Short mmCIF file of C-alpha atoms in Angstrom, two decimals:
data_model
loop_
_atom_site.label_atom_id
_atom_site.label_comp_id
_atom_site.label_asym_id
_atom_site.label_seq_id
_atom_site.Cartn_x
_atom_site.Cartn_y
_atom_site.Cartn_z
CA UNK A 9 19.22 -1.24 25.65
CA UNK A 10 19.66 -1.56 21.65
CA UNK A 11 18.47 0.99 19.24
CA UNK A 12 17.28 -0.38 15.78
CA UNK A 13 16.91 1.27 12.17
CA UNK A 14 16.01 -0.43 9.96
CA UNK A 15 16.34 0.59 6.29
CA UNK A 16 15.99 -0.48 2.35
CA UNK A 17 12.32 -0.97 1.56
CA UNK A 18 10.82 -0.05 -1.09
CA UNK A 19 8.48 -1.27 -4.75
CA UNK A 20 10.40 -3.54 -6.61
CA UNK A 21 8.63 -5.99 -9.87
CA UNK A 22 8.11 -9.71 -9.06
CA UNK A 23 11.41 -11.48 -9.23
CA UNK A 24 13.39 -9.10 -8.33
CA UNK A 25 15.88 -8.43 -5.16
CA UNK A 26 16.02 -5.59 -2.34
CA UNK A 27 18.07 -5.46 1.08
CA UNK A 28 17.52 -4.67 4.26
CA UNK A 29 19.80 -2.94 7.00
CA UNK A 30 19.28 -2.54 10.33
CA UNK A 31 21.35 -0.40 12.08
CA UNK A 32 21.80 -1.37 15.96
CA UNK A 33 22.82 1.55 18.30
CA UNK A 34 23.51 1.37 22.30
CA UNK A 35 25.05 -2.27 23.36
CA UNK A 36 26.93 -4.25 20.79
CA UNK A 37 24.55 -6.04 18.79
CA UNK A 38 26.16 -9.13 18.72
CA UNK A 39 24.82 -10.04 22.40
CA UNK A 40 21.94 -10.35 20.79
CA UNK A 41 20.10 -12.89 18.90
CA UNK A 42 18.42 -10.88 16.04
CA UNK A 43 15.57 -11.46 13.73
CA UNK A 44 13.72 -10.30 10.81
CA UNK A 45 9.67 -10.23 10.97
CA UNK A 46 7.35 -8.78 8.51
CA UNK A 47 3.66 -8.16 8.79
CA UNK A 48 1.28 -7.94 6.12
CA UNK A 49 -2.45 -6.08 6.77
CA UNK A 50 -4.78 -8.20 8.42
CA UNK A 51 -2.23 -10.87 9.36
CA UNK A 52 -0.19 -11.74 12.35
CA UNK A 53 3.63 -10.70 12.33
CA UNK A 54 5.86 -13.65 11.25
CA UNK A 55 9.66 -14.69 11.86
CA UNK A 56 11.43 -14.80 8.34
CA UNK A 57 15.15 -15.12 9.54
CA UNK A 58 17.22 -15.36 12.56
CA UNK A 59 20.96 -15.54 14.05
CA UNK A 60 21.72 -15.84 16.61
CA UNK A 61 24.73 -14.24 18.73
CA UNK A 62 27.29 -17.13 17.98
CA UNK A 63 26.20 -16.85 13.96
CA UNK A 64 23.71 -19.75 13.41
CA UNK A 65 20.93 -18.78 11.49
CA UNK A 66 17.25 -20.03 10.95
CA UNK A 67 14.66 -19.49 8.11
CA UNK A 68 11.07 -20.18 7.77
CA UNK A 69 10.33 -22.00 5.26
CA UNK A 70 8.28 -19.66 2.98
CA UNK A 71 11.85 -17.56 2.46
CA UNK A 72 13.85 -20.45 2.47
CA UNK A 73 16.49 -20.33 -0.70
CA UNK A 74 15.49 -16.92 -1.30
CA UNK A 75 16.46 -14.77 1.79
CA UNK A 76 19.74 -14.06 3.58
CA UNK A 77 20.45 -12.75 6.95
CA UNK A 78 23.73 -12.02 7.80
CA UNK A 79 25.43 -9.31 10.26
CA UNK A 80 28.36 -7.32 10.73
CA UNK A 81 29.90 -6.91 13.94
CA UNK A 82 31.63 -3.95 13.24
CA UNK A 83 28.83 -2.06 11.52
CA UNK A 84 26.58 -3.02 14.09
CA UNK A 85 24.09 -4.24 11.30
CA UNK A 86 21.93 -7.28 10.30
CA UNK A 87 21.10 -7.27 6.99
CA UNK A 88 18.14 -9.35 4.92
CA UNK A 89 18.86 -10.26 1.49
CA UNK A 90 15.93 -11.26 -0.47
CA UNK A 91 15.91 -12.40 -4.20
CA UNK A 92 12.85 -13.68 -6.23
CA UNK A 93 10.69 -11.66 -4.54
CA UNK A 94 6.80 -12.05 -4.97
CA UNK A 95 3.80 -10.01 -4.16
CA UNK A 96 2.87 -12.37 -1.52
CA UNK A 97 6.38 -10.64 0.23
CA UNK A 98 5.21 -7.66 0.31
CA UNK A 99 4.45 -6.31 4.10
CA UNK A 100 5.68 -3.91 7.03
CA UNK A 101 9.42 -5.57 7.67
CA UNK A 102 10.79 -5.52 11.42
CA UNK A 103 14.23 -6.08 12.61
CA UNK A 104 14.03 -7.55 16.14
CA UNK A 105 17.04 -7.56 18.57
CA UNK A 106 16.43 -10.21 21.50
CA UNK A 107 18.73 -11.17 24.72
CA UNK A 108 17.47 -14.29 26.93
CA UNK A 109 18.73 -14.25 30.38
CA UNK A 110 18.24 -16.61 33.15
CA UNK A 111 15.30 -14.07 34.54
CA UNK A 112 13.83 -12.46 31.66
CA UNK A 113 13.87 -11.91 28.13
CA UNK A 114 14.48 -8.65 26.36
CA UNK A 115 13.15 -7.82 22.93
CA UNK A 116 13.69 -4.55 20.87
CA UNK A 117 11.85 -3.81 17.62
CA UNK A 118 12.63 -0.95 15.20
CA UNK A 119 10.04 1.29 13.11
CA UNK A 120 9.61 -1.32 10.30
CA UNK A 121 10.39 -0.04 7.15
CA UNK A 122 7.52 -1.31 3.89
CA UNK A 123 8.17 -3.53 0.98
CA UNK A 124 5.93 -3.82 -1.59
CA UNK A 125 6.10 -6.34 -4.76
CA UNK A 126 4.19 -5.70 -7.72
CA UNK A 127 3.26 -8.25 -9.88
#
């Protein structure tokens, strides 16, 4: 199992930049593929940014250009970095923490941690 915390939320203006941690506890974290969702009220939880255990990452396109996932092996942390940041950003953020094996697939979620963009 794979404890996360995640961390760095918080109100920032339109435009500007925060960054997310999450902290991974238990196995390494780099036998994992991790992710960052967020979830805004009244909408479904979305995938912003992944990599994966070998370092590839993936972006939807609505972050694309603005947000940065990247992880440290040795911290045990994933971090998001996100720049130009607008209103529509603002949501519940999750750091997700996922290991496919031939049988089953494993997912861990933290608590979430809330960014908000004011216009």
């Amino acid at each position: 199992q794979v404890q996360l915390v995640e961390s760095g939320g918080g109100l920032v203006q339109a435009g500007g930049s925060l960054r997310l941690s999450c902290a991974a506890s238990g196995r390494p974290f780099s036998i994992y593929n991790m992710g960052w969702y967020r979830q805004a009220p009244g909408k479904q939880r979305e995938l912003l940014a992944g990599i994966s255990s070998s370092g590839r990452t993936n972006y939807a396109d609505s972050v694309k250009g603005r947000f940065t996932i990247s992880g440290d092996n040795v911290k045990n942390t994933v971090y998001l970095q996100m720049s130009s940041l607008k209103p529509e950003d603002t949501a519940v953020y999750y750091c997700n923490a996922r290991r496919t094996t031939s049988a089953n697939q494993y997912d861990y979620w933290g608590q979430g941690t809330q960014v908000t963009v004011s216009s």
